[in-house]
Coordinates of C-alpha atoms in Angstrom, one line a residue:
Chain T
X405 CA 139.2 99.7 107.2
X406 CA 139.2 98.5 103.6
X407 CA 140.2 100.6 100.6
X408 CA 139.0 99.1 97.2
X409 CA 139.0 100.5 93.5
X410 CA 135.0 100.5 92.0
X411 CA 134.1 101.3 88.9
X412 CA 131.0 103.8 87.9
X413 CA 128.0 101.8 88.4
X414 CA 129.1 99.4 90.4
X415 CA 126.6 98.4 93.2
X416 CA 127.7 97.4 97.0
X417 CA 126.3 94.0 96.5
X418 CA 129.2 93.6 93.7
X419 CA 132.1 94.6 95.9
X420 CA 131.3 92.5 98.5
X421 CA 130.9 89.5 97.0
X422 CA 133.2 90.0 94.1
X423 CA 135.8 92.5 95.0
X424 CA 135.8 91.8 99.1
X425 CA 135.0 88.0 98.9
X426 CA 132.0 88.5 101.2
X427 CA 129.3 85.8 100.1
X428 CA 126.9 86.4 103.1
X429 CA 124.6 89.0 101.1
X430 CA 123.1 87.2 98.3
X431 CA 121.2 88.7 94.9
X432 CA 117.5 87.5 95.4
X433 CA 115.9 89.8 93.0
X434 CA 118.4 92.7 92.3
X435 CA 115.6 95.1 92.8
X436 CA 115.5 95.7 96.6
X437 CA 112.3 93.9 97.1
X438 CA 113.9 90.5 98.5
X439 CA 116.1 91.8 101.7
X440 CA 118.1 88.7 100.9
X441 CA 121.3 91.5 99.7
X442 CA 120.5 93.4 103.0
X443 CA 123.5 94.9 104.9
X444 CA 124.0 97.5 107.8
X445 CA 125.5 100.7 106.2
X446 CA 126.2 103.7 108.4
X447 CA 124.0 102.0 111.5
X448 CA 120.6 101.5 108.8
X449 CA 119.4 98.4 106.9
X450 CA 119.9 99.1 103.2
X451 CA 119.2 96.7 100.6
X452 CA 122.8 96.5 98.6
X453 CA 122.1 95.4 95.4
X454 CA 120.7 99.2 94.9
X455 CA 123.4 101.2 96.6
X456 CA 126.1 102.5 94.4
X457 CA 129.6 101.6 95.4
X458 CA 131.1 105.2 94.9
X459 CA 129.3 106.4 97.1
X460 CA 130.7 105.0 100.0
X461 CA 134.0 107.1 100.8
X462 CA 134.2 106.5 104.7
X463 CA 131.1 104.8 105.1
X464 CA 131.1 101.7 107.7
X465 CA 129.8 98.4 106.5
X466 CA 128.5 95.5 108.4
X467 CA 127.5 92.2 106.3
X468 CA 126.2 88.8 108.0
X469 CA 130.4 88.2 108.3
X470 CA 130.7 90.9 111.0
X471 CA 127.7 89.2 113.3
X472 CA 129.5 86.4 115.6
X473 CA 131.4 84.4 113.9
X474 CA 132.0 80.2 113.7
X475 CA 133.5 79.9 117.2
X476 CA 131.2 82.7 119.2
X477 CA 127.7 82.6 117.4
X478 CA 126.0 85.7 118.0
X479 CA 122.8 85.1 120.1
X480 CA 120.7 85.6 116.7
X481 CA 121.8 83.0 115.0
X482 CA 121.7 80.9 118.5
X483 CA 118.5 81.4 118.9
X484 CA 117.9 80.4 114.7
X485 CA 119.6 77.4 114.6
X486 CA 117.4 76.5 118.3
X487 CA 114.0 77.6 116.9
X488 CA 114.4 75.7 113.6
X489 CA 114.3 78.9 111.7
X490 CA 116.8 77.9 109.2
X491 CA 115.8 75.9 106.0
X492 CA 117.7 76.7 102.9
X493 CA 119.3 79.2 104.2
X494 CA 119.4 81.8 101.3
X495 CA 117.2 84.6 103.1
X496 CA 119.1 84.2 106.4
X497 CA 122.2 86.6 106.4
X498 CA 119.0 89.1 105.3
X499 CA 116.7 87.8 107.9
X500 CA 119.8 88.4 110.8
X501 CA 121.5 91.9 110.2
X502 CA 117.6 93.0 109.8
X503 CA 117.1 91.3 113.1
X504 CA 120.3 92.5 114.5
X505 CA 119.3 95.7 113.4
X506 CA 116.0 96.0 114.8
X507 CA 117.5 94.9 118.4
X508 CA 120.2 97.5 118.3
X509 CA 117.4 100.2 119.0
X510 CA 114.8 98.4 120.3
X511 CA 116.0 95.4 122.9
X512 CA 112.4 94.7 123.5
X513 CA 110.6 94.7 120.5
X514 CA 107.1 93.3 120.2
X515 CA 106.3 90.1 118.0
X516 CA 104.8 93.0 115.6
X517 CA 107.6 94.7 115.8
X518 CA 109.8 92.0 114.7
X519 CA 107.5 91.7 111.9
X520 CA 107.7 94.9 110.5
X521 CA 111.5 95.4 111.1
X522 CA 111.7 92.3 108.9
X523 CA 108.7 92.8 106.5
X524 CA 111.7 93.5 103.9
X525 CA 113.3 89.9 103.8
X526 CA 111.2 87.3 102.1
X527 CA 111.5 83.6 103.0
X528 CA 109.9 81.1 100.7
X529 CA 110.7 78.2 103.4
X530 CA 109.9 78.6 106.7
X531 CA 106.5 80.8 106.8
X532 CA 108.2 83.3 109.2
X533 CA 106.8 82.1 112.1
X534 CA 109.9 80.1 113.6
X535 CA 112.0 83.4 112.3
X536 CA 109.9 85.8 114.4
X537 CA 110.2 83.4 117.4
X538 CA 113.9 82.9 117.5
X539 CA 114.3 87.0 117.2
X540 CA 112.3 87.3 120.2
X541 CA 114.1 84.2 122.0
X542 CA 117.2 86.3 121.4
X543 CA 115.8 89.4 122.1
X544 CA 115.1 87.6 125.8
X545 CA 118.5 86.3 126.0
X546 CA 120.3 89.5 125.2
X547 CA 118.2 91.5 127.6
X548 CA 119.0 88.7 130.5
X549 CA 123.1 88.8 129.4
Chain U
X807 CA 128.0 98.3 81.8
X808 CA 129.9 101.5 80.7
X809 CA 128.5 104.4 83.1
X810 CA 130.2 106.9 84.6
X811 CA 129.6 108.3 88.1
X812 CA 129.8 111.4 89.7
X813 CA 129.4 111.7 93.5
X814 CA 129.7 115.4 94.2
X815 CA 131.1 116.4 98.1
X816 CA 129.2 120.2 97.4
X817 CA 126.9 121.9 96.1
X818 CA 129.0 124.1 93.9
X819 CA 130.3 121.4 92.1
X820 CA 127.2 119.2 91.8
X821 CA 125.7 122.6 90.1
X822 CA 129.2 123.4 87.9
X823 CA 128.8 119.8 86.6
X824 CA 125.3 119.9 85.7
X825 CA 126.2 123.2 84.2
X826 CA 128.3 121.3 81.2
X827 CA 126.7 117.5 81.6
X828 CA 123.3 117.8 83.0
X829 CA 121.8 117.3 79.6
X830 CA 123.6 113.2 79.5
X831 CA 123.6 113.1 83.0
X832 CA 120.8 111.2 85.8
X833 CA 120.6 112.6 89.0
X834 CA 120.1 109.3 91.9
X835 CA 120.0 109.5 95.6
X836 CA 118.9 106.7 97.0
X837 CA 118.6 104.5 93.1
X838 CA 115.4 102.6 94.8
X839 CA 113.8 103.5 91.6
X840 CA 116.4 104.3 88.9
X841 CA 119.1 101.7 89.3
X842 CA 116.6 98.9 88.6
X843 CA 115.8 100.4 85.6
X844 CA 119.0 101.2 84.6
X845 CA 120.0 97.6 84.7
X846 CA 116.9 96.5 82.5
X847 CA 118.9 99.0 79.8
X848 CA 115.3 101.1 80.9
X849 CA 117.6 104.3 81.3
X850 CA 120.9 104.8 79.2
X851 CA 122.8 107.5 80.8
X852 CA 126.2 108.5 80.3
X853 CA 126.6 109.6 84.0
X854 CA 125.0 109.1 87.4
X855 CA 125.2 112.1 89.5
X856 CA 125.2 110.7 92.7
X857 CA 123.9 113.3 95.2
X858 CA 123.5 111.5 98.5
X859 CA 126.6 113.0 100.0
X860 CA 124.8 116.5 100.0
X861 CA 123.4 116.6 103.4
X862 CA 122.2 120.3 103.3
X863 CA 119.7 119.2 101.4
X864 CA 118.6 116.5 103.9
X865 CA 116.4 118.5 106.8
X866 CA 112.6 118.8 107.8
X867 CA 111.7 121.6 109.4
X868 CA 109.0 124.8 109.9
X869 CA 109.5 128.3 109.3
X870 CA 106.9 130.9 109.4
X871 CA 103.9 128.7 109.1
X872 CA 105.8 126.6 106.1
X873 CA 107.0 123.0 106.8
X874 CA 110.2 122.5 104.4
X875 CA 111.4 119.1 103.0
X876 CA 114.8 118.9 101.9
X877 CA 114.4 116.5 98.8
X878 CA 117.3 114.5 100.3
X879 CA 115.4 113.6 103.2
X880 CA 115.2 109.9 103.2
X881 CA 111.3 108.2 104.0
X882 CA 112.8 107.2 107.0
X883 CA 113.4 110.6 108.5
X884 CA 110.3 111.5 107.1
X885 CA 108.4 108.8 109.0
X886 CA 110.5 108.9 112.1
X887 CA 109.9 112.5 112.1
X888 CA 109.1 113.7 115.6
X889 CA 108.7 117.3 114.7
X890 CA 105.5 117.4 112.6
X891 CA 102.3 116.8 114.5
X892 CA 99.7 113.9 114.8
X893 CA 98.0 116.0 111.8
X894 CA 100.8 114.7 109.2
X895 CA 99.2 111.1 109.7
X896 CA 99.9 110.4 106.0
X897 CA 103.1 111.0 106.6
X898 CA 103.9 108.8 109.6
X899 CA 101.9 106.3 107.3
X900 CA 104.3 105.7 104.7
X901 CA 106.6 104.1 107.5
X902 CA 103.8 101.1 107.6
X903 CA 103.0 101.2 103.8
X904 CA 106.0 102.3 102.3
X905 CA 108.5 99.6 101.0
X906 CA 110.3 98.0 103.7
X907 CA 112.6 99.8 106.2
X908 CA 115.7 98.8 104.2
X909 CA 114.2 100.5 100.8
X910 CA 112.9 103.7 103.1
X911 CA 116.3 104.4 104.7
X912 CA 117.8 104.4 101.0
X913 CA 114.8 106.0 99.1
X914 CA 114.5 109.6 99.1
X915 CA 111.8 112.5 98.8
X916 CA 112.7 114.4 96.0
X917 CA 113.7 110.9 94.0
X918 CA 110.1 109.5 94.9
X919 CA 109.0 113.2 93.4
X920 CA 110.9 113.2 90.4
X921 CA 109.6 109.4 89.6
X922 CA 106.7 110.7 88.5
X923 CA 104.2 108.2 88.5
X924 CA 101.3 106.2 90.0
X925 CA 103.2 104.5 92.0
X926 CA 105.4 107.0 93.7
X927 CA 103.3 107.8 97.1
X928 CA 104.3 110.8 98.0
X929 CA 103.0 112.5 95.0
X930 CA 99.4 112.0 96.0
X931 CA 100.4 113.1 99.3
X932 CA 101.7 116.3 98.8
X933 CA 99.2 116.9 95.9
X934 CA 96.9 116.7 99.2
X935 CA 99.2 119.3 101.2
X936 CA 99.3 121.6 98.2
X937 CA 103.2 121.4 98.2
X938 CA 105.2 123.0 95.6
X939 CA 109.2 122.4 94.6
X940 CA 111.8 124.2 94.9
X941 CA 114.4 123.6 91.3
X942 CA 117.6 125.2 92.1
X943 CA 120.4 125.6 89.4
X944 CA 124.2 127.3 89.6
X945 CA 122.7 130.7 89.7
X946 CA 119.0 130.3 91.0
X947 CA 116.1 128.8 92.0
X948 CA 112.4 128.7 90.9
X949 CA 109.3 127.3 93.1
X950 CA 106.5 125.7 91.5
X951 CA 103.3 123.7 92.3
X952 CA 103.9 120.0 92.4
X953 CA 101.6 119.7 89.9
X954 CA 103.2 121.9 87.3
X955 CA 106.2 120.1 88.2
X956 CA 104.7 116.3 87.1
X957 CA 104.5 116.3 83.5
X958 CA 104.2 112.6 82.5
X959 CA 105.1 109.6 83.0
X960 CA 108.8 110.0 84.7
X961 CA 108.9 113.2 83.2
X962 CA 109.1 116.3 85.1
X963 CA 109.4 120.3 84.5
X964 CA 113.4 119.6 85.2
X965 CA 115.9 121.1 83.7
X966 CA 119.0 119.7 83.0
X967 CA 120.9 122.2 84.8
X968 CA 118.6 121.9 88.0
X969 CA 118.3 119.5 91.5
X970 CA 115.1 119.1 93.1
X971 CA 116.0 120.6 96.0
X972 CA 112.7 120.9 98.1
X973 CA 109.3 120.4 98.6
X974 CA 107.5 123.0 100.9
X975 CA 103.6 123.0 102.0
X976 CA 101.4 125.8 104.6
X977 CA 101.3 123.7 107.8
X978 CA 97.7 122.1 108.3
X979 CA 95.3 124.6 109.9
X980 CA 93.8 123.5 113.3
X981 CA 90.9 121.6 112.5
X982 CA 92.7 119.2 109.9
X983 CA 93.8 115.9 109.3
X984 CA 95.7 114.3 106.7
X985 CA 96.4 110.7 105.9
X986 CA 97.1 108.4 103.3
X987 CA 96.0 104.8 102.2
X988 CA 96.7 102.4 99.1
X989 CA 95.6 99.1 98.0
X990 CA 97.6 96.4 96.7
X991 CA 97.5 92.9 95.9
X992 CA 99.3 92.2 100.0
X993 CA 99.7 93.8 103.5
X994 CA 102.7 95.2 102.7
X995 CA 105.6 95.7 100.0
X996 CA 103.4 97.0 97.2
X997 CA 102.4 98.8 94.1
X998 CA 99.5 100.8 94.4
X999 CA 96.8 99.6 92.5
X1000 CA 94.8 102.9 93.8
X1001 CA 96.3 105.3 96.5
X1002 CA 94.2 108.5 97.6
X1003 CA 95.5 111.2 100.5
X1004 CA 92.7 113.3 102.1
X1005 CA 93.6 116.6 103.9
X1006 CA 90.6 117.6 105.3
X1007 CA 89.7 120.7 107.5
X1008 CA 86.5 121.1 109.7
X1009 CA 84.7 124.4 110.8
X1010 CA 84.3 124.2 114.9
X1011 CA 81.2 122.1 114.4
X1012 CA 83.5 119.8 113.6
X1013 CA 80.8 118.7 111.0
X1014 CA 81.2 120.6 107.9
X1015 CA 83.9 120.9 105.3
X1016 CA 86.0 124.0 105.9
X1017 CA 88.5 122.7 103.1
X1018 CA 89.6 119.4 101.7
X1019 CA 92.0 118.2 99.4
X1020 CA 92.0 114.3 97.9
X1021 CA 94.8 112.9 95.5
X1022 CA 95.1 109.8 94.1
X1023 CA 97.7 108.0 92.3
X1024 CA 95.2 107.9 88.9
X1025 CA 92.3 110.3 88.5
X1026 CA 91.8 111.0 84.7
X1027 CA 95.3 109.7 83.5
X1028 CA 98.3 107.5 84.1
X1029 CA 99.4 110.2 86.6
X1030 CA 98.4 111.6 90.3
X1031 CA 96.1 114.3 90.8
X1032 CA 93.6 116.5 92.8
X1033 CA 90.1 114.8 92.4
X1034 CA 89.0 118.6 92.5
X1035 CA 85.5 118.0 91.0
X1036 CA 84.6 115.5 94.1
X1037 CA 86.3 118.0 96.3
X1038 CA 83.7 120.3 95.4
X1039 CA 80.8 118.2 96.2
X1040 CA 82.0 118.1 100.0
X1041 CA 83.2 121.9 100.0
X1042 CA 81.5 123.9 102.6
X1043 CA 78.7 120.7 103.5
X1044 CA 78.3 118.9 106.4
X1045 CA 80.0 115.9 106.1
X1046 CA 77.7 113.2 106.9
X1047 CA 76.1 110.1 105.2
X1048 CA 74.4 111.3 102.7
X1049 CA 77.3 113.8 101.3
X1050 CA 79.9 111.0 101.6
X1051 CA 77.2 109.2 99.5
X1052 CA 76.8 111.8 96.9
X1053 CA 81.2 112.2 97.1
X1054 CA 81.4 108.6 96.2
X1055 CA 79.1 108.8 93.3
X1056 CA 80.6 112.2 92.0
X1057 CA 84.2 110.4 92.2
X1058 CA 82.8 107.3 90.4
X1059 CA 81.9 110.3 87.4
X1060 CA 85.5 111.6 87.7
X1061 CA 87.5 108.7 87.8
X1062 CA 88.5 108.2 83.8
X1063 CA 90.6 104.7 85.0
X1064 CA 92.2 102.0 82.6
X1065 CA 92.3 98.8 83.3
X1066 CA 95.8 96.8 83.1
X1067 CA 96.9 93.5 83.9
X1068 CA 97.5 94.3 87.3
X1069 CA 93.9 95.4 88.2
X1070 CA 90.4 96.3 86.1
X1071 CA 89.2 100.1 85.8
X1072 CA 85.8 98.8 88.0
X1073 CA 87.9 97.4 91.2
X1074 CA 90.0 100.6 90.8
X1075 CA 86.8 102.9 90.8
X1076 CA 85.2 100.6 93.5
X1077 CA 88.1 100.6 95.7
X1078 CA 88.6 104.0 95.3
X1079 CA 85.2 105.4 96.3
X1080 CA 86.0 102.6 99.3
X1081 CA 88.9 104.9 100.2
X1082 CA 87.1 108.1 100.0
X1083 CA 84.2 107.2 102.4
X1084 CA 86.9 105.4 104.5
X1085 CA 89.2 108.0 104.6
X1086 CA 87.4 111.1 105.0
X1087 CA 85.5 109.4 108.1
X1088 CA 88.8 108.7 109.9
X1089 CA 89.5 112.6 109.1
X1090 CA 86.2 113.2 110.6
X1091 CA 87.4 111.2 114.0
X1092 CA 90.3 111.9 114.1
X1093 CA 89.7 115.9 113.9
X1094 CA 87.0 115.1 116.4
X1095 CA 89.1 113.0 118.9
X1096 CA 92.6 115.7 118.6
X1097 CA 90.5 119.2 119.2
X1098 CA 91.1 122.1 118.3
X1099 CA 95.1 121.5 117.6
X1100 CA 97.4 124.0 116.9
X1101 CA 99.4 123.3 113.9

């Protein structure tokens, strides 16, 4: 539980990297197009650079920080790092807590379903495909754990 | 940026507020649309009434042959929907063609509405279902036709003092089909360059045009509207090649399109008579394919 002061206009995006010193969710395009700000609020995907901080009285947050962590990778970004998905690295934190997201519901999506649960994070390295295959490498690993 | 907010936990005092600052005030739900343009300095308002918190105005539901919208509803629980039939195909569309599922758990009906432009979707779509609004102030409501409610471009019929509350439509007759289709420069993620809906309703034959009802996101303006003189063509007809034929044609005379640097007037017209034929066919199936379905 965090308590933090906003002020009126202030977006998500803002606190947590500014106010909360959570760098995972990055400003791509500030217009929600992107999914590179993307964040889990309240058990959805929302894009945070377009939700307003006051809003969120007693709302629960997870950003790319809450998923694994340096010692005990979370099998998503296993199965990235193993696939070759990772390149620059910018639309990743996106790319995950979509992924994340997606397997949460659906523990067995299909390779179109990973698709269109990501269709909202834009990579300009990888050409997606390596993405889509380490999702459904994790998928597999989850399912099997 | 110096901007106030409001975030009201009621409706009584979303509705006392608005009373006093509606007139300096924006209302925003899920900001999808508004917050960009706030930042561009696009919108200058004093105070954003954040009314995302108000969940009695978040619901779908039917009531005495009405389907009812709360305008709070986000396009995810409109696409997710499980309650309204096969029919609603347009609906259960949007959660293919609609942003990305990030942008439709945050973006809401009534702010899609009250955007009031070609590229909102769910204007043509309900312009299709015949909706009307529901404006509710401190004291009272008023219901109105979704098209009285568009004005212009992102301007509506709202008063300062009012929320879009809801948007409400007669549930589809059996016989019917509805769906929805745009065309952008990708798959997915995009502006509509054109977007029609087509609510269509058969006679038993399953051949001729009981009722039909096409929108799309430009017809003589910058705005959505009923293509009502094409409509006409296919009214009570048999709808087969040569009326599809003559409803292309008859759109081609009605269409009054612009071009703009994102597309020309000639691909709009051309992909829009595309979308008719296509459309209305899939109607046709489709109605074939489902029966004679209840409702």
């Amino acid at each position: 539980m965090v308590s933090v002061e906003v002020d009126g206009a202030e977006r998500l995006l803002d606190v947590l990297r500014e106010k909360l010193n959570l760098k995972g969710p990055k400003e791509g395009c500030g217009r929600g197009d992107c999914g590179a700000c993307t964040v889990i609020l309240d058990k959805e995907t929302v894009p945070s650079c377009l939700v307003l901080a006051a809003r969120l009285d007693g709302s629960e947050i997870t950003t790319i920080e809450g998923i694994g962590s340096t010692e005990a990778l979370h099998p998503l970004q296993e199965a990235f790092i193993q696939a070759g998905a990772v390149q620059c690295g910018f639309c990743i934190p996106g790319m995950i807590t979509s992924a994340k997201n997606l397997l949460d519901s659906n523990p067995s999506p299909t390779r179109d379903e990973v698709r269109e649960a990501l269709v909202g994070n834009l990579c300009r390295c990888t050409g997606y495909v390596r993405i889509v295959e380490a999702v459904m490498m994790a998928a597999e690993r989850m399912r099997s754990q | 940026m110096e901007i106030e907010i409001f975030v009201p936990r009621t409706e009584d005092e979303l509705f006392e507020f608005l009373e006093t600052n509606g007139h300096q005030s924006k209302l925003v739900s899920g900001a999808t649309d508004l917050l960009p343009r706030v930042w561009r300095g696009q919108e200058k308002p004093v105070t954003l009434v954040d009314v995302s918190r108000l969940a009695a105005f978040r619901y779908i539901r039917r009531e005495h042959g009405v389907v009812r919208i709360g305008a709070l509803s986000t396009l995810s629980d409109l696409t997710k929907n499980k309650f309204l039939g096969n029919q609603y195909e347009a609906l259960r569309r949007l959660g293919l063609i609609f942003g990305s599922p990030p942008v439709r758990n945050l973006a809401t009906v009534g702010g899609n509405l009250a955007a009031s432009s070609s590229s909102e979707d769910l204007i043509p779509i309900f312009l299709a279902l015949d909706a009307r609004v529901r404006l509710k102030s401190k004291t009272t409501y008023r219901e109105i036709p979704l098209e009285e409610f568009i004005r212009g471009k992102r301007t509506t019929t709202l008063m300062s003092n009012e929320l879009l509350a809801e948007v409400s439509f007669s549930e589809l007759k059996p016989n019917s089909w509805c769906t929805f289709d745009k065309v952008g420069r990708r798959e997915r993620v995009i502006i509509s360059l054109v977007s029609l809906a087509c609510a269509l309703t058969l006679e038993h034959d399953s051949r001729t045009v009981a009722d039909v009802r096409l929108a799309l996101n430009r017809v003589r303006g910058k705005l959505p509207e009923r293509a009502r003189e094409t409509e006409k063509i296919l009214l009570g007809n048999v709808l087969d090649e040569f009326k599809l034929g003559e409803a292309c044609k008859a759109l081609e005379t009605e269409l009054r399109l612009t071009s703009d640097f994102r597309a020309s007037a000639a691909y709009r017209t051309k992909v829009a008579q595309n979308l008719l034929r296509d459309l209305l066919r899939h109607c046709q199936e489709r109605i074939g394919q489902e029966g004679d379905l209840a409702a």
